[in-house]
Coordinates of C-alpha atoms in Angstrom, one line a residue:
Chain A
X19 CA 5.6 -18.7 -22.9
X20 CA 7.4 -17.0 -25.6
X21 CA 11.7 -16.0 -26.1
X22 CA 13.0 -13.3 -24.2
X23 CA 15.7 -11.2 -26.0
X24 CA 18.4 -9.3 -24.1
X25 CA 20.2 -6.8 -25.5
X26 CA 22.5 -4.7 -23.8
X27 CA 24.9 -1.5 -25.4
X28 CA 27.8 0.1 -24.0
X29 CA 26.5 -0.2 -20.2
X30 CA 29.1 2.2 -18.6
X31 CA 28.4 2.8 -14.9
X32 CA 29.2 6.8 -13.3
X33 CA 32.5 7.5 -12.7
X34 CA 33.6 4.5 -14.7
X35 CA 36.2 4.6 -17.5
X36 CA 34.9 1.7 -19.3
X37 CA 31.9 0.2 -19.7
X38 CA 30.9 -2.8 -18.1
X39 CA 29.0 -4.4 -20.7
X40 CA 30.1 -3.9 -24.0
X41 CA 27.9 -5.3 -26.8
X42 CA 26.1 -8.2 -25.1
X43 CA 22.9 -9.6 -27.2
X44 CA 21.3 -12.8 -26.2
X45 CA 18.4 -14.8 -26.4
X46 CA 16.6 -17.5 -24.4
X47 CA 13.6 -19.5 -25.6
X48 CA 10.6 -20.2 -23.7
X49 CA 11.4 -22.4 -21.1
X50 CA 14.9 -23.1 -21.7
X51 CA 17.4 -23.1 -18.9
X52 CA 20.8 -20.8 -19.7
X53 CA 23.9 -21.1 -17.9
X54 CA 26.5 -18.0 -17.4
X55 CA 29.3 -18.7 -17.2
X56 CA 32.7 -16.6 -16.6
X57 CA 35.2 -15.4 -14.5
X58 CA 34.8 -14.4 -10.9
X59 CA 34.4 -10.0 -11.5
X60 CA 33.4 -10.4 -15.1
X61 CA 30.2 -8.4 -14.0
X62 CA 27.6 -11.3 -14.2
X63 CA 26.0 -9.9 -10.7
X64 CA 25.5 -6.6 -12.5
X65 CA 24.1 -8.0 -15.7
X66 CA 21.3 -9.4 -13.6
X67 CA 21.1 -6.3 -11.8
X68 CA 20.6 -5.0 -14.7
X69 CA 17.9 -7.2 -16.4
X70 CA 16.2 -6.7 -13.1
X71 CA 16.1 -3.1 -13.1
X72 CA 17.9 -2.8 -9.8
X73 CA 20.9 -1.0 -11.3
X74 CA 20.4 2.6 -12.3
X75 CA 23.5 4.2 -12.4
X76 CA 25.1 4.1 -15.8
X77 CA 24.9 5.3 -19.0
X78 CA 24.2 3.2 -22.2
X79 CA 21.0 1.1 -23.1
X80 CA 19.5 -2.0 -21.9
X81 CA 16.8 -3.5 -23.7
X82 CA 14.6 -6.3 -23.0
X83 CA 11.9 -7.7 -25.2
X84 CA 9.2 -10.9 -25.5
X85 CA 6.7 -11.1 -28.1
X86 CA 3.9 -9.1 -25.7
X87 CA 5.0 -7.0 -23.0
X88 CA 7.7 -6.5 -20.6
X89 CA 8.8 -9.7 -18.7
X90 CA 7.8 -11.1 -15.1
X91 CA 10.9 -11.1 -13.5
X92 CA 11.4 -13.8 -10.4
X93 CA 15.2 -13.4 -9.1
X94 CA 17.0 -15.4 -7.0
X95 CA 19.7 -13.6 -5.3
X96 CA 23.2 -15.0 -3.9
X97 CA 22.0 -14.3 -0.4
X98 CA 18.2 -15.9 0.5
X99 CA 17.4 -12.3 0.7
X100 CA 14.8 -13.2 3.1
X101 CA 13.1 -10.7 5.5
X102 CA 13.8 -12.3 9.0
X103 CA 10.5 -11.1 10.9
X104 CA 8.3 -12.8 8.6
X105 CA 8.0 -16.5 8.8
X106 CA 8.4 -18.8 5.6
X107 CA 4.6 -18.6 4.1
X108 CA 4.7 -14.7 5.1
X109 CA 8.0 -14.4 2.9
X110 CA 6.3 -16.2 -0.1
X111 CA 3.3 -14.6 -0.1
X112 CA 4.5 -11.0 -0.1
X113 CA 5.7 -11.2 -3.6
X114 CA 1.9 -10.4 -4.7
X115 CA -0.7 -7.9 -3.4
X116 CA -3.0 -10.3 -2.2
X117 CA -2.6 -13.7 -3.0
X118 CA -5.3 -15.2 -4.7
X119 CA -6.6 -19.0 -3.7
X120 CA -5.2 -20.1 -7.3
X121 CA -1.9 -18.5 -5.9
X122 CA -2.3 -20.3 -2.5
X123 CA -2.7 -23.6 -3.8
X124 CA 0.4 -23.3 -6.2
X125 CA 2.7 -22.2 -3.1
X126 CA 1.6 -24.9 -1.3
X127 CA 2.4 -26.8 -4.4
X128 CA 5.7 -25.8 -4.3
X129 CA 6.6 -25.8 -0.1
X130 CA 5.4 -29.5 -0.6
X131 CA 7.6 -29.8 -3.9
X132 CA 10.9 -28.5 -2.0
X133 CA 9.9 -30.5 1.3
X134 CA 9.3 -27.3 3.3
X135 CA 5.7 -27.5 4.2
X136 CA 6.5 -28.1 7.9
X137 CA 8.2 -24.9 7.9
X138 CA 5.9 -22.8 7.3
X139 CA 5.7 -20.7 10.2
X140 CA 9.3 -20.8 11.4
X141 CA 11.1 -17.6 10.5
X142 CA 14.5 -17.7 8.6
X143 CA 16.6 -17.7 11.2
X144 CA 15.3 -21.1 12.7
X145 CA 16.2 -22.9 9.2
X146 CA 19.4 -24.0 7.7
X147 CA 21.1 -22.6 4.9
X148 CA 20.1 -24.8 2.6
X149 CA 16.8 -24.4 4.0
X150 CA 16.6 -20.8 2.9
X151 CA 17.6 -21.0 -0.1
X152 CA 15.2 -23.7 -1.2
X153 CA 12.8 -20.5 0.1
X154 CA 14.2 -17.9 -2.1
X155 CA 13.5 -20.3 -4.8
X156 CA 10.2 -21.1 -4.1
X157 CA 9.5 -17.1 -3.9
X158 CA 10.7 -17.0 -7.6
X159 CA 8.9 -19.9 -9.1
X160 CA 5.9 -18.5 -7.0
X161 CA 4.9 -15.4 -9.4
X162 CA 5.3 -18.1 -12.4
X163 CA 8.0 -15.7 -14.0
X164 CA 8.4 -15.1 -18.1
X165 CA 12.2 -14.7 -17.0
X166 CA 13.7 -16.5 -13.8
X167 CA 17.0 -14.7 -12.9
X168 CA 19.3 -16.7 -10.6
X169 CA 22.7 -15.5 -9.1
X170 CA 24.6 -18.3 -8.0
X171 CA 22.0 -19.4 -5.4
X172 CA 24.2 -22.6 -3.9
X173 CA 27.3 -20.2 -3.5
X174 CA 28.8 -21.2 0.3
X175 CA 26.4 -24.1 0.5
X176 CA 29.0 -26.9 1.7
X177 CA 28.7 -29.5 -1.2
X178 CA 26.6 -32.3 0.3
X179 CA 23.7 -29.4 0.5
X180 CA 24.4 -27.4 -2.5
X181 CA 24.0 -30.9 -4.5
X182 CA 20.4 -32.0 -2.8
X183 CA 19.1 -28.2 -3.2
X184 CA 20.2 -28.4 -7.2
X185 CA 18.4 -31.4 -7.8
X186 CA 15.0 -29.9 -6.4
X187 CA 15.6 -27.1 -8.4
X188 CA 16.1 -29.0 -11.4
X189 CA 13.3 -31.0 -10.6
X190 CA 11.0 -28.6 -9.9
X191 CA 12.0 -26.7 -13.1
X192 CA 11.8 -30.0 -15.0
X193 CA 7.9 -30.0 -13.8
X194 CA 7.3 -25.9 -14.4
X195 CA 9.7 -25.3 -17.3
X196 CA 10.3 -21.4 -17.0
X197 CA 12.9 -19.6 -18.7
X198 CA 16.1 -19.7 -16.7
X199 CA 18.9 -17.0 -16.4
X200 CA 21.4 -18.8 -14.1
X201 CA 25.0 -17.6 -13.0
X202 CA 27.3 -19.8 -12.0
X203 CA 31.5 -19.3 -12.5
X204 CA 31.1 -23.7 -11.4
X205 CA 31.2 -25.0 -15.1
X206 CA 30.3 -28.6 -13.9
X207 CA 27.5 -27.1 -12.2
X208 CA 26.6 -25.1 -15.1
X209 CA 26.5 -28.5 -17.3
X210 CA 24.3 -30.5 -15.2
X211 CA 21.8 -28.0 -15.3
X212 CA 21.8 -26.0 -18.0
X213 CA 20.6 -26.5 -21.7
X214 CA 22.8 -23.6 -23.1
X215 CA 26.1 -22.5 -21.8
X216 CA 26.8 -18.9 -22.4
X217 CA 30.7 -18.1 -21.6
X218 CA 31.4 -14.4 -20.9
X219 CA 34.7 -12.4 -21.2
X220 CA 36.4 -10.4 -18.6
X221 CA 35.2 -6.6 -18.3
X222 CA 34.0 -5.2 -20.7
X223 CA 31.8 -8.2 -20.8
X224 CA 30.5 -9.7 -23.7
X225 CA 29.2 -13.2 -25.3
X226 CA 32.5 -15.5 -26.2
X227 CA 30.7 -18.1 -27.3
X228 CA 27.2 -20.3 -26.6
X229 CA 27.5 -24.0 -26.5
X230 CA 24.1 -26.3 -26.3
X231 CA 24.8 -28.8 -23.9
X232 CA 22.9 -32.4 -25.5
X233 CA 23.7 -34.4 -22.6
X234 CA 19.9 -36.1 -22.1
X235 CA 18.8 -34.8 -18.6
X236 CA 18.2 -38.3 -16.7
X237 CA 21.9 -38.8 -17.3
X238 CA 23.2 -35.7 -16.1
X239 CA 23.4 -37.1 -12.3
X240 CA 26.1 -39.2 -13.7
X241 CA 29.7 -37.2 -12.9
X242 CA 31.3 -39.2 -16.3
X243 CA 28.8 -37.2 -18.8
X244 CA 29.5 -34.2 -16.9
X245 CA 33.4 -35.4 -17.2
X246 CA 32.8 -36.2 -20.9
X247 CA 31.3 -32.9 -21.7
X248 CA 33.7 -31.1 -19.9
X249 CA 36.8 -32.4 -21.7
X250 CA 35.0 -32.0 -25.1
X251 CA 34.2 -28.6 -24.5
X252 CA 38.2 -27.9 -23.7
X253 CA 39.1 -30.1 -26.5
X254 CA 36.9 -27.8 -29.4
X255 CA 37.0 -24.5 -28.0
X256 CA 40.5 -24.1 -26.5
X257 CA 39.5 -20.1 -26.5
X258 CA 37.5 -20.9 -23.3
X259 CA 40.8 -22.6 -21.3
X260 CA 41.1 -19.8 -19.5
X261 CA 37.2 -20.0 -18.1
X262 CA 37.4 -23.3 -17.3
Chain B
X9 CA 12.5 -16.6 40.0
X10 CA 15.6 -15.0 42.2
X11 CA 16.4 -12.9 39.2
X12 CA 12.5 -11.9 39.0
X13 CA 12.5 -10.5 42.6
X14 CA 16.3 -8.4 42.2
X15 CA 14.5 -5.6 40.9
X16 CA 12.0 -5.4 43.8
X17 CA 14.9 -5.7 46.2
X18 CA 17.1 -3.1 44.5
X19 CA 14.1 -0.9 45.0
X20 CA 13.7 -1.7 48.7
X21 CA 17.2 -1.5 49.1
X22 CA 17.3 1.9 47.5
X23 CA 14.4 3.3 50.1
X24 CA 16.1 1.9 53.2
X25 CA 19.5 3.7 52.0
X26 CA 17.2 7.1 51.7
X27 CA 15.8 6.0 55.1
X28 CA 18.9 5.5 56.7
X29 CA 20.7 8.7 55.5
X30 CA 17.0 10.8 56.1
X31 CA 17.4 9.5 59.4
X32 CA 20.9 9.6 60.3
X33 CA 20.8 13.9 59.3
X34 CA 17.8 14.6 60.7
X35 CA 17.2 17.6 58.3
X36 CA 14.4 19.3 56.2
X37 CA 16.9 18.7 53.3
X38 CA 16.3 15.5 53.2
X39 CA 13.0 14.2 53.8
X40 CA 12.2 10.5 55.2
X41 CA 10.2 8.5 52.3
X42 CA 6.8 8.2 54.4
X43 CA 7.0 12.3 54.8
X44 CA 7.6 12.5 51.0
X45 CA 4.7 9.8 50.6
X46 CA 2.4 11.9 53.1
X47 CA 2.9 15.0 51.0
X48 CA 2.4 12.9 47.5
X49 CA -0.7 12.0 48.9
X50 CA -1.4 15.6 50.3
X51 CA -0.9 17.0 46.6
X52 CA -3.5 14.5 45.1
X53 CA -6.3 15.0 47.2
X54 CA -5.7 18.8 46.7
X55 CA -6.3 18.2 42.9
X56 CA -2.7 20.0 42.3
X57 CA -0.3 17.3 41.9
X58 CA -2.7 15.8 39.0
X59 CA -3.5 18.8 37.4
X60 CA -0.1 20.1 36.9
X61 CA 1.5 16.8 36.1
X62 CA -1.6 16.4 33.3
X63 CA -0.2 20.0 31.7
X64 CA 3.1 18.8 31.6
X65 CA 2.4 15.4 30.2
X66 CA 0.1 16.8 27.8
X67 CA 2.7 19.1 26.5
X68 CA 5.4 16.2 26.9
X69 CA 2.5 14.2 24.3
X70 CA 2.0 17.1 21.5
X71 CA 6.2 17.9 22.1
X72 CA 7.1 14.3 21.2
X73 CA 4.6 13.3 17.9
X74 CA 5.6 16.8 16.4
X75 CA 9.0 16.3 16.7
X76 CA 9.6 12.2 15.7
X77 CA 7.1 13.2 12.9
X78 CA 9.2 16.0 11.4
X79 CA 12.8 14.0 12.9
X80 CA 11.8 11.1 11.0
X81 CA 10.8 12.3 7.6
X82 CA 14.1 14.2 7.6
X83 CA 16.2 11.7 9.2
X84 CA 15.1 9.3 6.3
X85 CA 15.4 11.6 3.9
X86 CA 18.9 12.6 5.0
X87 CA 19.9 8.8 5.0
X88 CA 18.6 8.1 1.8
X89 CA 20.2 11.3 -0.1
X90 CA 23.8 11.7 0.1
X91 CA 23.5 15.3 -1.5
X92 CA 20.8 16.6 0.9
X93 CA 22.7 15.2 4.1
X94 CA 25.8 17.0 2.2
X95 CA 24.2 20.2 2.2
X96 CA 22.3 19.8 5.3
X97 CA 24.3 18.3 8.0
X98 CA 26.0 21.5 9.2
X99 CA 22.6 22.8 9.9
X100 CA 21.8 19.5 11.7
X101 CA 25.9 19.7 14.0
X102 CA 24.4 24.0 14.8
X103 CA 21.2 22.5 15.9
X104 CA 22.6 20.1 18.1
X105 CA 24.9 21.8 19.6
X106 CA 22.6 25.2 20.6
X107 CA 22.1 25.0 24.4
X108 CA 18.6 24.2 25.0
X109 CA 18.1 27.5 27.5
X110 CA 19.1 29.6 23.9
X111 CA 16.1 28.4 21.9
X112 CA 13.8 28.6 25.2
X113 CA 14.9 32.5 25.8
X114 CA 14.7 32.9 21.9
X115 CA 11.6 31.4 21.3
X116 CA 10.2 33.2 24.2
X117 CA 10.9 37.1 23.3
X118 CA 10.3 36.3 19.4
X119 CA 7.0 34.9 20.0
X120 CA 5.8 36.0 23.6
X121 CA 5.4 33.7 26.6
X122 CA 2.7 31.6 25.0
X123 CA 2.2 28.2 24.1
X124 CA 3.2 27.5 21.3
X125 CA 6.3 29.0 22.0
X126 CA 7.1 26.6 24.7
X127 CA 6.2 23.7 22.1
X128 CA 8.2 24.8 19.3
X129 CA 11.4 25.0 21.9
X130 CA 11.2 21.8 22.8
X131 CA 10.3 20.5 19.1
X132 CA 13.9 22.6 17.8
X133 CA 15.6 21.3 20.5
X134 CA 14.5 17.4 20.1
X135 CA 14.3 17.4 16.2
X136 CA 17.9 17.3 15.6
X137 CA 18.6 14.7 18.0
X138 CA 15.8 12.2 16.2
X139 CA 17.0 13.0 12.6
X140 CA 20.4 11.9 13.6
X141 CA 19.5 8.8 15.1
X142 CA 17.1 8.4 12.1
X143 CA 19.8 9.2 9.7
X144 CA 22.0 7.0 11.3
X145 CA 19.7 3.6 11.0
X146 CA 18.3 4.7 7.2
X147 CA 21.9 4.4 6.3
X148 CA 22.0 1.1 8.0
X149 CA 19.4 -0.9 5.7
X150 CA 20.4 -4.1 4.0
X151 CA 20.4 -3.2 0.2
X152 CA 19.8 -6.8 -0.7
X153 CA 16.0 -6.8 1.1
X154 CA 15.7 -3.3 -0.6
X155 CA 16.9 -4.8 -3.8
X156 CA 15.1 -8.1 -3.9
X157 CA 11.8 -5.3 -2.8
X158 CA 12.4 -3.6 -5.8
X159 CA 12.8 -6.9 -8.3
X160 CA 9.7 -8.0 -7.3
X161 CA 7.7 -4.8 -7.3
X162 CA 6.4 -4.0 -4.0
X163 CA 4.7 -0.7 -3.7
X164 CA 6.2 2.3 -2.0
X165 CA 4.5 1.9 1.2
X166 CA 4.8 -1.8 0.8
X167 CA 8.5 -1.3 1.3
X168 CA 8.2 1.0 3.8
X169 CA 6.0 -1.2 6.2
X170 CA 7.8 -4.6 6.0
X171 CA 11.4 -3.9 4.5
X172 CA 12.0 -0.2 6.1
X173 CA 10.3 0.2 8.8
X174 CA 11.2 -3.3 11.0
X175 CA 14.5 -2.7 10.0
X176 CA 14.2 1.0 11.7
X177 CA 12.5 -0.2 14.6
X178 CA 15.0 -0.2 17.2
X179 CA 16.1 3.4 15.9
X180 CA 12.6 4.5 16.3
X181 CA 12.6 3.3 20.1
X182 CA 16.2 4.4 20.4
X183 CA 14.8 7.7 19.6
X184 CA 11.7 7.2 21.4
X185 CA 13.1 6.7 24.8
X186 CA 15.7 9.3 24.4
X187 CA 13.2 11.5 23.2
X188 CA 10.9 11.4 26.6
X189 CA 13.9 11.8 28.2
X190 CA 14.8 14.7 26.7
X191 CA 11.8 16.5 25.7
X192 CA 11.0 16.0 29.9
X193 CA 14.0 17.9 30.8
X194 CA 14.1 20.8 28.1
X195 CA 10.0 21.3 29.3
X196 CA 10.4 21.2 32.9
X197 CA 12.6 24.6 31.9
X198 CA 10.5 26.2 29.4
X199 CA 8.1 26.0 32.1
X200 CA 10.2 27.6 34.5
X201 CA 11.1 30.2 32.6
X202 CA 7.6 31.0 30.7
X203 CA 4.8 29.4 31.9
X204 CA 1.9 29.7 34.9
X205 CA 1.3 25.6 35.2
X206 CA 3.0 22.2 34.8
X207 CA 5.4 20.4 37.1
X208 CA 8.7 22.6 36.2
X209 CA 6.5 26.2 37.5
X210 CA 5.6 23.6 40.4
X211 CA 9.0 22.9 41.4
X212 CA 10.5 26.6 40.9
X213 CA 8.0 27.8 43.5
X214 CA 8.7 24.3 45.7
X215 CA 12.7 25.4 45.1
X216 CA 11.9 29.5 46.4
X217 CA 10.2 28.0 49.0
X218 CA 13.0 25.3 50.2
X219 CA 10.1 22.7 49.8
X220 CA 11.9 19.3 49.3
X221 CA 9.5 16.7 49.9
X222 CA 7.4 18.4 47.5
X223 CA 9.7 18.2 45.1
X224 CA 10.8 15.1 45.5
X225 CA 6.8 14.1 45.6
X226 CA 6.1 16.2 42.1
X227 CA 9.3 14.1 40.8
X228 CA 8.3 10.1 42.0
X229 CA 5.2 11.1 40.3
X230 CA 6.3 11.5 37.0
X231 CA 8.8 9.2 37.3
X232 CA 6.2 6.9 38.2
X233 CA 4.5 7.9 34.9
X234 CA 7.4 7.3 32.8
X235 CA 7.7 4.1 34.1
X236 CA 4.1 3.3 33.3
X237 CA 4.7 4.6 29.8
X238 CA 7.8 2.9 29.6
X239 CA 5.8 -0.8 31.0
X240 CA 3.0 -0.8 29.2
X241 CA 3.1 0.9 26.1
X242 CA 7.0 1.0 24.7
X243 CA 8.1 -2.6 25.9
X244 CA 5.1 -4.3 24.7
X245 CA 5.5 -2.6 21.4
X246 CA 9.1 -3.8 21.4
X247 CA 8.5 -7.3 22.9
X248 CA 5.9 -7.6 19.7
X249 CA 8.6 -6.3 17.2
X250 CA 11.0 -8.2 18.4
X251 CA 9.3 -11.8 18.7
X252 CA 10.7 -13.4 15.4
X253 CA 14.3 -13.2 17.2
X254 CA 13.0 -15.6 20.4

């Protein structure tokens, strides 16, 4: 695995009077996991979009480099995204041509990893949110992606679920460390998981400020670090009160 | 099991209405059921009823892939393109609103009684009416499955066959049944008016002759027909499409 660099110039979409993204540069080493973070409307959504090539009508320059070619992109989207006449192993497996055996085994890997290999042939609809989600994620991790994109993927999970479905993801990433693009506008959420925090301004968006987070991971179940860290971060960078 | 045998019933109860009435006018206007069945039978034994119902059904066949071929590419197209539906879509409300007997006549003296004629009146007049409906549904896709299609690279026709097309599915049979419905009615008059075979020149000569229960014999036959196409190709196709919903 090697760093992915981002770089984004003036992204101004049709119609628009401003642009959307201003200046935003940023770059994530191989297999580290990166938090944004920022207001609700800042334009995170579309700076994935972006990334992901899904967004093509603007003006301005997006660039995305890693030291050999153009990244594998795995994105996990706010909604399961799921298509709901395929069943679970049918929805995984259309992510590549034809699955090879290797890629078999590792899917099965990973349904058995996030506790869904029972559900393999139920389709969407007969699982719980939670459920699907864990499916989405699976999907991403599946492809073994240079750059793993994720768009608030425990938004309306009630809490309960939204905690157990965090934990196997950072489990699971803890095991396959891929490089992690992860939007959240939940800071505490954004601390226990991430291993750089990236805070955002409102539109035009650009990078405030990146903060490491050195809280050692095994401790990061426990709400006090996240407390700790939180009212540190207010405490040296009272620019980012108005985030937080 | 009561609610498997209603529509048995409702189809005895229908005939014994018809028998009742037949009955009770005592006229050649109204045939009783087992004259119309005597004279169904009469019709296929002669070869006729067959024959004449196969032209019409054939023409019904070539009628209906033409025109959801051309109605869906279009429709699609239309749905996905904001500036082609802008530009096209008063050609689509002239279409569909050009009585059916116009483009029969017009087709008629600008290319002869012949038929290919007769096809390409019923193909003008069903087209519009499956680009709509196609339109319609294309503009309905979730963007999300196209999205998260496009993020991880599925091909062209990958998209099409398990984001699109499912996702069209009940417009397709929406214009699908429609369609037979249609396309049966607008060919039943181009072959009154222009041809020398198939159920509609059947019935015109039936209708000069004040023949009812042969008409009403040509018509429980294709009925009949519609109802097997209906039964055993169009719902098991839609049972099958739809069995992730059970």
């Amino acid at each position: 695995m090697t760093d992915v660099t981002i770089t984004i110039h003036n992204k101004t979409h049709h119609g628009a009077l401003a642009p959307t993204i201003e200046n935003f540069s940023l770059t994530l080493g191989a297999g580290e996991f990166v938090c944004l973070v920022g207001q609700s409307g800042c334009g995170k959504t579309t700076l994935l979009n972006s990334i992901a090539g899904l967004d093509a009508n603007y003006t301005g320059d997006i660039r995305l480099s890693k030291a050999t070619q153009s990244p594998k992109i795995g994105y996990v989207f706010q909604q399961p995204c799921l298509l709901p006449w395929r069943t679970v192993r049918e929805n995984i497996e259309l992510v590549f041509t034809s699955p090879t055996d290797a890629q078999k085994a590792h899917i099965e890997r990973l349904l058995d990893f996030m506790q869904l290999r029972a559900y393999v042939a139920a389709y969407p609809q007969q699982l719980s949110e939670g459920m699907r989600r864990r499916v989405s994620i699976i999907r991403a991790f599946a492809i073994n992606p240079n750059l793993l994109l994720m768009d608030e993927p425990f938004v309306s999970l009630d809490a309960p679920m939204a905690r157990e479905v965090r934990l196997l993801l950072e489990n699971l990433w803890q095991q396959r460390p891929h490089t992690v693009l992860f939007v959240t506008h939940d800071l505490r959420e954004a601390i226990a998981l991430a291993d750089k925090l990236v805070f955002l301004t409102n539109r035009p968006m650009r990078v405030l400020r990146e903060v490491p987070v050195n809280i050692a991971r095994h401790l990061r179940q426990d709400a006090q670090y996240i407390d700790h860290f939180h009212t540190t971060l207010i405490e040296n960078y009272p620019e980012l009160h108005v985030l937080l | 099991m009561f609610l498997k045998t209603l529509p048995t019933l409702s189809i005895l109860v229908f005939l014994s209405l018809w028998q009742l009435l037949a009955w009770y006018l005592q006229s050649a206007l109204l045939p009783l059921p087992q004259t119309v069945a005597q004279v169904f039978f009469t019709h296929c034994q002669s070869g006729e009823l067959p024959y004449h119902l196969g032209v019409t059904l054939l023409r019904l066949m070539v009628s209906f892939i033409i025109s959801m071929s051309i109605g869906c590419v279009i429709g699609v197209a239309l749905g996905r393109n904001e500036k082609l539906n802008a530009f096209f879509d008063h050609w689509l409300i002239i279409f569909l609103n050009v009585p059916a007997l116009v483009t029969i006549i017009l087709c008629y003296v600008w290319f002869g009684l012949s038929e290919s004629a007769a096809i390409l009146a019923v193909v003008i007049n069903k087209v519009p009416n499956v680009i709509v409906t196609l339109r319609e549904g294309t503009r309905a896709l979730d963007k999300n499955l196209l999205n998260m299609a496009k993020s991880y690279q599925f091909s062209q026709f990958k998209t099409l066959k398990h984001v699109i097309l499912p996702q069209l599915h009940p417009f397709l049979m929406s214009a699908t049944r429609s369609g037979i419905a249609l396309i049966w009615i607008i060919i039943l008059m181009v072959e009154l008016l222009g041809r020398s075979n198939g159920m509609g020149y059947q019935l015109h000569l039936f209708f000069q002759w004040f023949d009812i229960a042969s008409i009403l014999a040509y018509t429980i036959a294709f009925v009949g027909v519609i109802q097997f196409i209906e039964l055993a190709i169009l719902k098991p196709i839609d049972t099958a499409a739809k069995r992730w919903r059970l």
